[in-house]
GROMACS .gro file of C-alpha atoms in nm:
model
  432
    1UNK     CA    1   2.612   0.759   1.254
    2UNK     CA    2   2.935   0.841   1.437
    3UNK     CA    3   2.969   1.080   1.724
    4UNK     CA    4   3.072   1.441   1.675
    5UNK     CA    5   3.425   1.376   1.798
    6UNK     CA    6   3.475   1.144   1.501
    7UNK     CA    7   3.457   1.448   1.277
    8UNK     CA    8   3.109   1.379   1.139
    9UNK     CA    9   2.806   1.596   1.196
   10UNK     CA   10   2.440   1.502   1.217
   11UNK     CA   11   2.291   1.464   0.866
   12UNK     CA   12   2.091   1.770   0.755
   13UNK     CA   13   1.712   1.766   0.745
   14UNK     CA   14   1.581   1.586   0.439
   15UNK     CA   15   1.358   1.885   0.369
   16UNK     CA   16   1.674   2.069   0.265
   17UNK     CA   17   1.744   1.804   0.001
   18UNK     CA   18   1.579   1.909  -0.325
   19UNK     CA   19   1.567   1.556  -0.468
   20UNK     CA   20   1.389   1.424  -0.161
   21UNK     CA   21   1.136   1.707  -0.185
   22UNK     CA   22   1.071   1.609  -0.548
   23UNK     CA   23   1.022   1.246  -0.446
   24UNK     CA   24   0.789   1.352  -0.166
   25UNK     CA   25   0.577   1.574  -0.392
   26UNK     CA   26   0.556   1.302  -0.655
   27UNK     CA   27   0.468   1.031  -0.407
   28UNK     CA   28   0.204   1.250  -0.244
   29UNK     CA   29   0.040   1.322  -0.579
   30UNK     CA   30   0.057   0.956  -0.677
   31UNK     CA   31  -0.105   0.851  -0.351
   32UNK     CA   32  -0.386   1.102  -0.406
   33UNK     CA   33  -0.445   0.953  -0.749
   34UNK     CA   34  -0.442   0.599  -0.616
   35UNK     CA   35  -0.670   0.675  -0.321
   36UNK     CA   36  -0.921   0.863  -0.537
   37UNK     CA   37  -0.914   0.578  -0.788
   38UNK     CA   38  -0.993   0.319  -0.523
   39UNK     CA   39  -1.324   0.496  -0.464
   40UNK     CA   40  -1.400   0.620  -0.814
   41UNK     CA   41  -1.350   0.302  -1.019
   42UNK     CA   42  -1.585   0.089  -0.802
   43UNK     CA   43  -1.839   0.373  -0.800
   44UNK     CA   44  -1.820   0.392  -1.180
   45UNK     CA   45  -1.919   0.025  -1.184
   46UNK     CA   46  -2.190   0.053  -0.918
   47UNK     CA   47  -2.342   0.395  -0.996
   48UNK     CA   48  -2.293   0.439  -1.372
   49UNK     CA   49  -2.291   0.078  -1.494
   50UNK     CA   50  -2.522  -0.077  -1.229
   51UNK     CA   51  -2.276  -0.355  -1.145
   52UNK     CA   52  -2.383  -0.623  -0.900
   53UNK     CA   53  -2.188  -0.776  -0.614
   54UNK     CA   54  -2.028  -1.044  -0.829
   55UNK     CA   55  -1.927  -0.797  -1.099
   56UNK     CA   56  -1.779  -0.556  -0.843
   57UNK     CA   57  -1.580  -0.841  -0.690
   58UNK     CA   58  -1.455  -0.936  -1.037
   59UNK     CA   59  -1.355  -0.575  -1.111
   60UNK     CA   60  -1.150  -0.550  -0.793
   61UNK     CA   61  -0.996  -0.893  -0.861
   62UNK     CA   62  -0.891  -0.784  -1.210
   63UNK     CA   63  -0.714  -0.478  -1.069
   64UNK     CA   64  -0.543  -0.683  -0.797
   65UNK     CA   65  -0.448  -0.988  -1.006
   66UNK     CA   66  -0.121  -0.832  -1.133
   67UNK     CA   67   0.011  -0.836  -0.776
   68UNK     CA   68  -0.008  -1.214  -0.782
   69UNK     CA   69   0.113  -1.252  -1.139
   70UNK     CA   70   0.385  -0.987  -1.166
   71UNK     CA   71   0.522  -0.892  -0.822
   72UNK     CA   72   0.821  -1.126  -0.824
   73UNK     CA   73   0.918  -1.032  -1.178
   74UNK     CA   74   0.875  -0.662  -1.093
   75UNK     CA   75   1.113  -0.695  -0.798
   76UNK     CA   76   1.390  -0.843  -1.011
   77UNK     CA   77   1.320  -0.592  -1.286
   78UNK     CA   78   1.333  -0.288  -1.054
   79UNK     CA   79   1.658  -0.406  -0.892
   80UNK     CA   80   1.816  -0.391  -1.240
   81UNK     CA   81   1.689  -0.041  -1.329
   82UNK     CA   82   1.667   0.311  -1.194
   83UNK     CA   83   1.364   0.342  -0.969
   84UNK     CA   84   1.298   0.698  -1.089
   85UNK     CA   85   1.247   0.581  -1.448
   86UNK     CA   86   1.013   0.302  -1.339
   87UNK     CA   87   0.799   0.539  -1.130
   88UNK     CA   88   0.773   0.801  -1.405
   89UNK     CA   89   0.666   0.551  -1.671
   90UNK     CA   90   0.419   0.381  -1.435
   91UNK     CA   91   0.252   0.710  -1.345
   92UNK     CA   92   0.229   0.820  -1.708
   93UNK     CA   93   0.061   0.491  -1.791
   94UNK     CA   94  -0.184   0.513  -1.502
   95UNK     CA   95  -0.276   0.870  -1.599
   96UNK     CA   96  -0.356   0.756  -1.953
   97UNK     CA   97  -0.562   0.459  -1.830
   98UNK     CA   98  -0.774   0.675  -1.597
   99UNK     CA   99  -0.824   0.940  -1.866
  100UNK     CA  100  -0.930   0.671  -2.112
  101UNK     CA  101  -1.229   0.583  -1.887
  102UNK     CA  102  -1.356   0.941  -1.909
  103UNK     CA  103  -1.295   0.947  -2.284
  104UNK     CA  104  -1.489   0.622  -2.333
  105UNK     CA  105  -1.777   0.768  -2.132
  106UNK     CA  106  -1.787   1.086  -2.341
  107UNK     CA  107  -1.781   0.878  -2.660
  108UNK     CA  108  -2.064   0.660  -2.532
  109UNK     CA  109  -1.867   0.335  -2.539
  110UNK     CA  110  -1.796   0.284  -2.171
  111UNK     CA  111  -1.903  -0.055  -2.040
  112UNK     CA  112  -1.786  -0.309  -1.789
  113UNK     CA  113  -1.537  -0.470  -2.033
  114UNK     CA  114  -1.369  -0.133  -2.094
  115UNK     CA  115  -1.363  -0.065  -1.720
  116UNK     CA  116  -1.203  -0.406  -1.660
  117UNK     CA  117  -0.929  -0.326  -1.913
  118UNK     CA  118  -0.857   0.009  -1.746
  119UNK     CA  119  -0.852  -0.153  -1.401
  120UNK     CA  120  -0.610  -0.420  -1.526
  121UNK     CA  121  -0.372  -0.160  -1.671
  122UNK     CA  122  -0.381   0.045  -1.350
  123UNK     CA  123  -0.314  -0.272  -1.151
  124UNK     CA  124  -0.016  -0.376  -1.364
  125UNK     CA  125   0.147  -0.033  -1.346
  126UNK     CA  126   0.075  -0.001  -0.973
  127UNK     CA  127   0.276  -0.318  -0.908
  128UNK     CA  128   0.585  -0.167  -1.070
  129UNK     CA  129   0.535   0.175  -0.911
  130UNK     CA  130   0.489   0.034  -0.560
  131UNK     CA  131   0.801  -0.182  -0.578
  132UNK     CA  132   1.008   0.103  -0.722
  133UNK     CA  133   0.875   0.352  -0.469
  134UNK     CA  134   0.957   0.135  -0.169
  135UNK     CA  135   1.307   0.072  -0.305
  136UNK     CA  136   1.371   0.433  -0.407
  137UNK     CA  137   1.418   0.588  -0.062
  138UNK     CA  138   1.710   0.365   0.036
  139UNK     CA  139   1.878   0.457  -0.295
  140UNK     CA  140   1.823   0.829  -0.243
  141UNK     CA  141   1.911   0.894   0.124
  142UNK     CA  142   2.162   0.767   0.379
  143UNK     CA  143   2.074   0.481   0.612
  144UNK     CA  144   2.056   0.710   0.916
  145UNK     CA  145   1.797   0.925   0.734
  146UNK     CA  146   1.559   0.637   0.660
  147UNK     CA  147   1.341   0.696   0.966
  148UNK     CA  148   1.295   1.062   0.877
  149UNK     CA  149   1.226   0.980   0.514
  150UNK     CA  150   0.975   0.706   0.593
  151UNK     CA  151   0.795   0.934   0.838
  152UNK     CA  152   0.758   1.207   0.574
  153UNK     CA  153   0.645   0.972   0.298
  154UNK     CA  154   0.403   0.786   0.524
  155UNK     CA  155   0.268   1.121   0.640
  156UNK     CA  156   0.194   1.215   0.279
  157UNK     CA  157   0.026   0.881   0.226
  158UNK     CA  158  -0.191   0.953   0.529
  159UNK     CA  159  -0.282   1.295   0.390
  160UNK     CA  160  -0.382   1.127   0.064
  161UNK     CA  161  -0.598   0.884   0.258
  162UNK     CA  162  -0.779   1.185   0.402
  163UNK     CA  163  -0.826   1.383   0.083
  164UNK     CA  164  -0.827   1.120  -0.192
  165UNK     CA  165  -1.144   0.925  -0.107
  166UNK     CA  166  -1.331   1.240  -0.002
  167UNK     CA  167  -1.235   1.415  -0.326
  168UNK     CA  168  -1.323   1.113  -0.536
  169UNK     CA  169  -1.660   1.068  -0.366
  170UNK     CA  170  -1.741   1.440  -0.390
  171UNK     CA  171  -1.658   1.452  -0.763
  172UNK     CA  172  -1.876   1.147  -0.827
  173UNK     CA  173  -2.166   1.332  -0.663
  174UNK     CA  174  -2.099   1.668  -0.830
  175UNK     CA  175  -2.031   1.539  -1.181
  176UNK     CA  176  -2.040   1.174  -1.283
  177UNK     CA  177  -1.835   0.876  -1.177
  178UNK     CA  178  -1.659   0.833  -1.515
  179UNK     CA  179  -1.559   1.200  -1.535
  180UNK     CA  180  -1.429   1.180  -1.178
  181UNK     CA  181  -1.159   0.944  -1.303
  182UNK     CA  182  -0.987   1.253  -1.445
  183UNK     CA  183  -0.891   1.336  -1.087
  184UNK     CA  184  -0.670   1.029  -1.069
  185UNK     CA  185  -0.525   1.104  -1.412
  186UNK     CA  186  -0.432   1.457  -1.303
  187UNK     CA  187  -0.254   1.345  -0.987
  188UNK     CA  188  -0.062   1.070  -1.167
  189UNK     CA  189   0.054   1.325  -1.424
  190UNK     CA  190   0.174   1.563  -1.151
  191UNK     CA  191   0.361   1.277  -0.986
  192UNK     CA  192   0.541   1.178  -1.305
  193UNK     CA  193   0.656   1.537  -1.366
  194UNK     CA  194   0.787   1.582  -1.010
  195UNK     CA  195   0.972   1.250  -0.992
  196UNK     CA  196   1.117   1.309  -1.338
  197UNK     CA  197   1.289   1.621  -1.199
  198UNK     CA  198   1.499   1.421  -0.946
  199UNK     CA  199   1.858   1.500  -1.044
  200UNK     CA  200   2.056   1.244  -0.848
  201UNK     CA  201   2.136   0.962  -1.087
  202UNK     CA  202   2.118   0.616  -0.943
  203UNK     CA  203   2.397   0.382  -1.049
  204UNK     CA  204   2.256   0.146  -1.308
  205UNK     CA  205   2.324  -0.211  -1.193
  206UNK     CA  206   2.494  -0.450  -1.431
  207UNK     CA  207   2.234  -0.700  -1.544
  208UNK     CA  208   2.336  -0.987  -1.765
  209UNK     CA  209   2.072  -1.067  -2.022
  210UNK     CA  210   1.866  -1.380  -2.025
  211UNK     CA  211   1.562  -1.523  -1.846
  212UNK     CA  212   1.775  -1.763  -1.644
  213UNK     CA  213   1.944  -1.471  -1.470
  214UNK     CA  214   1.607  -1.311  -1.392
  215UNK     CA  215   1.480  -1.630  -1.235
  216UNK     CA  216   1.797  -1.659  -1.027
  217UNK     CA  217   1.739  -1.306  -0.899
  218UNK     CA  218   1.378  -1.383  -0.814
  219UNK     CA  219   1.491  -1.697  -0.634
  220UNK     CA  220   1.745  -1.497  -0.435
  221UNK     CA  221   1.474  -1.259  -0.310
  222UNK     CA  222   1.242  -1.548  -0.223
  223UNK     CA  223   1.518  -1.735  -0.045
  224UNK     CA  224   1.617  -1.432   0.161
  225UNK     CA  225   1.260  -1.374   0.282
  226UNK     CA  226   1.196  -1.742   0.353
  227UNK     CA  227   1.522  -1.787   0.546
  228UNK     CA  228   1.474  -1.477   0.761
  229UNK     CA  229   1.234  -1.549   1.046
  230UNK     CA  230   1.109  -1.190   1.079
  231UNK     CA  231   1.048  -1.137   0.708
  232UNK     CA  232   0.887  -1.478   0.671
  233UNK     CA  233   0.640  -1.394   0.948
  234UNK     CA  234   0.567  -1.052   0.796
  235UNK     CA  235   0.482  -1.213   0.463
  236UNK     CA  236   0.252  -1.478   0.610
  237UNK     CA  237   0.073  -1.236   0.843
  238UNK     CA  238   0.026  -0.995   0.554
  239UNK     CA  239  -0.121  -1.272   0.337
  240UNK     CA  240  -0.382  -1.356   0.602
  241UNK     CA  241  -0.473  -0.991   0.647
  242UNK     CA  242  -0.485  -0.887   0.281
  243UNK     CA  243  -0.698  -1.185   0.175
  244UNK     CA  244  -0.957  -1.113   0.446
  245UNK     CA  245  -0.944  -0.737   0.394
  246UNK     CA  246  -0.998  -0.769   0.017
  247UNK     CA  247  -1.311  -0.977   0.083
  248UNK     CA  248  -1.430  -0.728   0.345
  249UNK     CA  249  -1.372  -0.421   0.127
  250UNK     CA  250  -1.579  -0.560  -0.160
  251UNK     CA  251  -1.873  -0.614   0.075
  252UNK     CA  252  -1.803  -0.290   0.261
  253UNK     CA  253  -1.837  -0.066  -0.047
  254UNK     CA  254  -2.167  -0.230  -0.138
  255UNK     CA  255  -2.286  -0.212   0.224
  256UNK     CA  256  -2.224   0.162   0.248
  257UNK     CA  257  -2.405   0.252  -0.075
  258UNK     CA  258  -2.688  -0.004  -0.076
  259UNK     CA  259  -2.757  -0.114   0.282
  260UNK     CA  260  -2.682   0.217   0.455
  261UNK     CA  261  -2.786   0.427   0.152
  262UNK     CA  262  -2.490   0.666   0.171
  263UNK     CA  263  -2.424   0.910  -0.114
  264UNK     CA  264  -2.094   0.919  -0.300
  265UNK     CA  265  -1.983   1.214  -0.087
  266UNK     CA  266  -2.074   1.032   0.235
  267UNK     CA  267  -1.886   0.721   0.122
  268UNK     CA  268  -1.582   0.937   0.050
  269UNK     CA  269  -1.602   1.104   0.391
  270UNK     CA  270  -1.638   0.771   0.571
  271UNK     CA  271  -1.333   0.627   0.396
  272UNK     CA  272  -1.138   0.951   0.432
  273UNK     CA  273  -1.159   0.927   0.810
  274UNK     CA  274  -0.891   0.658   0.782
  275UNK     CA  275  -0.647   0.933   0.687
  276UNK     CA  276  -0.643   1.137   1.013
  277UNK     CA  277  -0.610   0.810   1.199
  278UNK     CA  278  -0.313   0.719   0.984
  279UNK     CA  279  -0.150   1.053   1.067
  280UNK     CA  280  -0.187   0.974   1.436
  281UNK     CA  281  -0.057   0.622   1.373
  282UNK     CA  282   0.251   0.761   1.198
  283UNK     CA  283   0.328   0.984   1.497
  284UNK     CA  284   0.279   0.699   1.742
  285UNK     CA  285   0.498   0.470   1.531
  286UNK     CA  286   0.795   0.697   1.599
  287UNK     CA  287   0.757   0.653   1.976
  288UNK     CA  288   0.571   0.340   2.081
  289UNK     CA  289   0.810   0.069   1.950
  290UNK     CA  290   1.100   0.224   2.141
  291UNK     CA  291   0.893   0.232   2.456
  292UNK     CA  292   0.703  -0.097   2.445
  293UNK     CA  293   0.896  -0.299   2.185
  294UNK     CA  294   0.835  -0.365   1.817
  295UNK     CA  295   0.671  -0.701   1.885
  296UNK     CA  296   0.405  -0.583   2.133
  297UNK     CA  297   0.324  -0.281   1.916
  298UNK     CA  298   0.282  -0.498   1.606
  299UNK     CA  299   0.057  -0.756   1.771
  300UNK     CA  300  -0.148  -0.510   1.977
  301UNK     CA  301  -0.202  -0.266   1.692
  302UNK     CA  302  -0.305  -0.539   1.448
  303UNK     CA  303  -0.553  -0.679   1.700
  304UNK     CA  304  -0.712  -0.339   1.763
  305UNK     CA  305  -0.722  -0.242   1.393
  306UNK     CA  306  -0.891  -0.563   1.286
  307UNK     CA  307  -1.115  -0.587   1.591
  308UNK     CA  308  -1.271  -0.244   1.545
  309UNK     CA  309  -1.410  -0.344   1.204
  310UNK     CA  310  -1.642  -0.589   1.381
  311UNK     CA  311  -1.849  -0.285   1.482
  312UNK     CA  312  -1.950  -0.203   1.124
  313UNK     CA  313  -2.213  -0.478   1.073
  314UNK     CA  314  -2.398  -0.352   1.382
  315UNK     CA  315  -2.451  -0.002   1.240
  316UNK     CA  316  -2.790   0.094   1.105
  317UNK     CA  317  -3.019   0.395   1.092
  318UNK     CA  318  -3.014   0.734   0.918
  319UNK     CA  319  -2.702   0.886   0.768
  320UNK     CA  320  -2.678   1.136   1.054
  321UNK     CA  321  -2.616   0.839   1.287
  322UNK     CA  322  -2.423   0.594   1.071
  323UNK     CA  323  -2.180   0.838   0.906
  324UNK     CA  324  -2.020   0.971   1.230
  325UNK     CA  325  -2.000   0.614   1.363
  326UNK     CA  326  -1.833   0.492   1.045
  327UNK     CA  327  -1.588   0.781   1.056
  328UNK     CA  328  -1.499   0.688   1.414
  329UNK     CA  329  -1.444   0.324   1.323
  330UNK     CA  330  -1.231   0.417   1.022
  331UNK     CA  331  -1.028   0.665   1.227
  332UNK     CA  332  -0.933   0.393   1.475
  333UNK     CA  333  -0.871   0.145   1.195
  334UNK     CA  334  -0.641   0.395   1.025
  335UNK     CA  335  -0.450   0.467   1.346
  336UNK     CA  336  -0.367   0.110   1.434
  337UNK     CA  337  -0.323  -0.010   1.075
  338UNK     CA  338  -0.065   0.264   1.020
  339UNK     CA  339   0.121   0.156   1.333
  340UNK     CA  340   0.146  -0.191   1.183
  341UNK     CA  341   0.250  -0.060   0.838
  342UNK     CA  342   0.526   0.172   0.958
  343UNK     CA  343   0.663  -0.077   1.210
  344UNK     CA  344   0.681  -0.365   0.962
  345UNK     CA  345   0.840  -0.136   0.702
  346UNK     CA  346   1.112  -0.039   0.949
  347UNK     CA  347   1.180  -0.406   1.030
  348UNK     CA  348   1.199  -0.497   0.662
  349UNK     CA  349   1.438  -0.215   0.573
  350UNK     CA  350   1.661  -0.291   0.871
  351UNK     CA  351   1.717  -0.656   0.784
  352UNK     CA  352   1.742  -0.626   0.403
  353UNK     CA  353   2.064  -0.548   0.212
  354UNK     CA  354   2.040  -0.254  -0.028
  355UNK     CA  355   2.107  -0.461  -0.340
  356UNK     CA  356   1.792  -0.675  -0.296
  357UNK     CA  357   1.551  -0.418  -0.149
  358UNK     CA  358   1.332  -0.432  -0.460
  359UNK     CA  359   1.311  -0.809  -0.463
  360UNK     CA  360   1.233  -0.832  -0.092
  361UNK     CA  361   0.958  -0.569  -0.127
  362UNK     CA  362   0.818  -0.760  -0.425
  363UNK     CA  363   0.831  -1.095  -0.245
  364UNK     CA  364   0.645  -0.959   0.057
  365UNK     CA  365   0.395  -0.783  -0.171
  366UNK     CA  366   0.349  -1.111  -0.355
  367UNK     CA  367   0.286  -1.297  -0.032
  368UNK     CA  368   0.068  -1.025   0.116
  369UNK     CA  369  -0.125  -0.905  -0.187
  370UNK     CA  370  -0.116  -1.211  -0.409
  371UNK     CA  371  -0.433  -1.355  -0.259
  372UNK     CA  372  -0.633  -1.032  -0.278
  373UNK     CA  373  -0.798  -1.116  -0.614
  374UNK     CA  374  -0.934  -1.436  -0.458
  375UNK     CA  375  -1.041  -1.239  -0.152
  376UNK     CA  376  -1.231  -0.990  -0.368
  377UNK     CA  377  -1.405  -1.272  -0.554
  378UNK     CA  378  -1.491  -1.436  -0.222
  379UNK     CA  379  -1.640  -1.112  -0.093
  380UNK     CA  380  -1.863  -1.083  -0.397
  381UNK     CA  381  -1.967  -1.450  -0.365
  382UNK     CA  382  -2.051  -1.415   0.004
  383UNK     CA  383  -2.252  -1.097  -0.057
  384UNK     CA  384  -2.465  -1.276  -0.318
  385UNK     CA  385  -2.507  -1.594  -0.115
  386UNK     CA  386  -2.552  -1.466   0.243
  387UNK     CA  387  -2.628  -1.095   0.215
  388UNK     CA  388  -2.425  -0.787   0.294
  389UNK     CA  389  -2.447  -0.767   0.673
  390UNK     CA  390  -2.368  -1.135   0.739
  391UNK     CA  391  -2.084  -1.131   0.487
  392UNK     CA  392  -1.941  -0.818   0.646
  393UNK     CA  393  -1.938  -0.986   0.987
  394UNK     CA  394  -1.769  -1.300   0.852
  395UNK     CA  395  -1.497  -1.114   0.665
  396UNK     CA  396  -1.429  -0.881   0.959
  397UNK     CA  397  -1.391  -1.181   1.188
  398UNK     CA  398  -1.152  -1.346   0.941
  399UNK     CA  399  -0.920  -1.046   0.964
  400UNK     CA  400  -0.846  -1.140   1.325
  401UNK     CA  401  -0.643  -1.437   1.199
  402UNK     CA  402  -0.353  -1.205   1.115
  403UNK     CA  403  -0.286  -1.071   1.468
  404UNK     CA  404  -0.333  -1.423   1.605
  405UNK     CA  405  -0.056  -1.547   1.375
  406UNK     CA  406   0.166  -1.251   1.471
  407UNK     CA  407   0.124  -1.338   1.839
  408UNK     CA  408   0.253  -1.690   1.770
  409UNK     CA  409   0.538  -1.580   1.541
  410UNK     CA  410   0.890  -1.442   1.597
  411UNK     CA  411   0.751  -1.093   1.538
  412UNK     CA  412   0.598  -1.094   1.885
  413UNK     CA  413   0.945  -1.138   2.036
  414UNK     CA  414   1.102  -0.831   1.870
  415UNK     CA  415   1.236  -0.591   2.130
  416UNK     CA  416   1.278  -0.217   2.159
  417UNK     CA  417   1.555  -0.184   1.899
  418UNK     CA  418   1.549  -0.263   1.531
  419UNK     CA  419   1.751  -0.569   1.427
  420UNK     CA  420   2.095  -0.458   1.313
  421UNK     CA  421   2.218  -0.738   1.091
  422UNK     CA  422   2.141  -0.844   0.736
  423UNK     CA  423   2.211  -1.210   0.784
  424UNK     CA  424   1.934  -1.441   0.666
  425UNK     CA  425   1.799  -1.669   0.929
  426UNK     CA  426   1.922  -1.459   1.220
  427UNK     CA  427   1.689  -1.499   1.510
  428UNK     CA  428   1.634  -1.205   1.737
  429UNK     CA  429   1.508  -1.202   2.090
  430UNK     CA  430   1.330  -0.940   2.293
  431UNK     CA  431   1.543  -0.642   2.375
  432UNK     CA  432   1.789  -0.681   2.087
   0.00000   0.00000   0.00000
């Protein structure tokens, strides 16, 4: 942004931009649907269908498998289409999939196979929505408004982390787990309506037909990430974290309901405590990197976020004791995890050209989330073989591999300013 004497004024607040408000409302609703679904679908399996550890791990793997199978294709596909259209269609599809679970329950035909199909559809559509969402902001606002836009959207995601799990858990307790899936369907429907009302038309990129061209586009995104030292480190650190976290979360959900004997409402409250922490993390992310440097904030926050989860296996006793402790752990986890999320997002956006934002997002999602199905299966296997508490300790300890890698990578050397160039392979030192 130029100075005032160059004849340009400071860009207006994004809250005055109607299209951004529509994106924000839609994204907030979509996040509520996704967060509620992350609690409700596993609880449908555990509470209503009496699924075991291995079956729960398989369910989560089925929902996460599309990240591994489709992320790279989704990135190339989104870069050739309007992100608004992709988001609207994905949310409509997810709403129908969640509603179908409730319909199958009412008709008396709901079983694990039907739940697996619904989870797979939600997973496929979530891949396309997430890539389109992360590419949409840079197509909708100016570069000097990205920080403001990211802060608002991450704030809404944090709010959804507060309300979504708590709402999902409460509805499971008040009604039944299958009927609670209607919550996710409702929020996805609201999101599709709001995003559909965005008036600014994105320019539709020219996209020559043919699979060869698609593969060349995928290769371009992969090559850009691999050749850029910062993005390469983000992808590898994310892969280590997401694999371990997927294993931990499978065990964690079983541990809360079966070892600690928490109700659906209590599970929702424990998970919802991540949300207020994420709000705090979003606020800190606007200040701490400029004061201490992006590298130290990334490494320190990742270490604290992953380290605090080691406290969970030690918890035992009545709900009056374990629930407040779990909420405290999840609050801290949410705070420091959000610091990592917002900081890495800023780094990625700063070093990526606009024309390949979708493919870079997809490549990093592929690297970070591609191993999560295997992690979920591993969590279920460990829970069956070694028990919940031991498995929880092992998976929590494995999460510490991610901050260790960050400390040894170029990310640790990032300084107090975001990198300014888009040249692949550019190496940046502290203070740049």
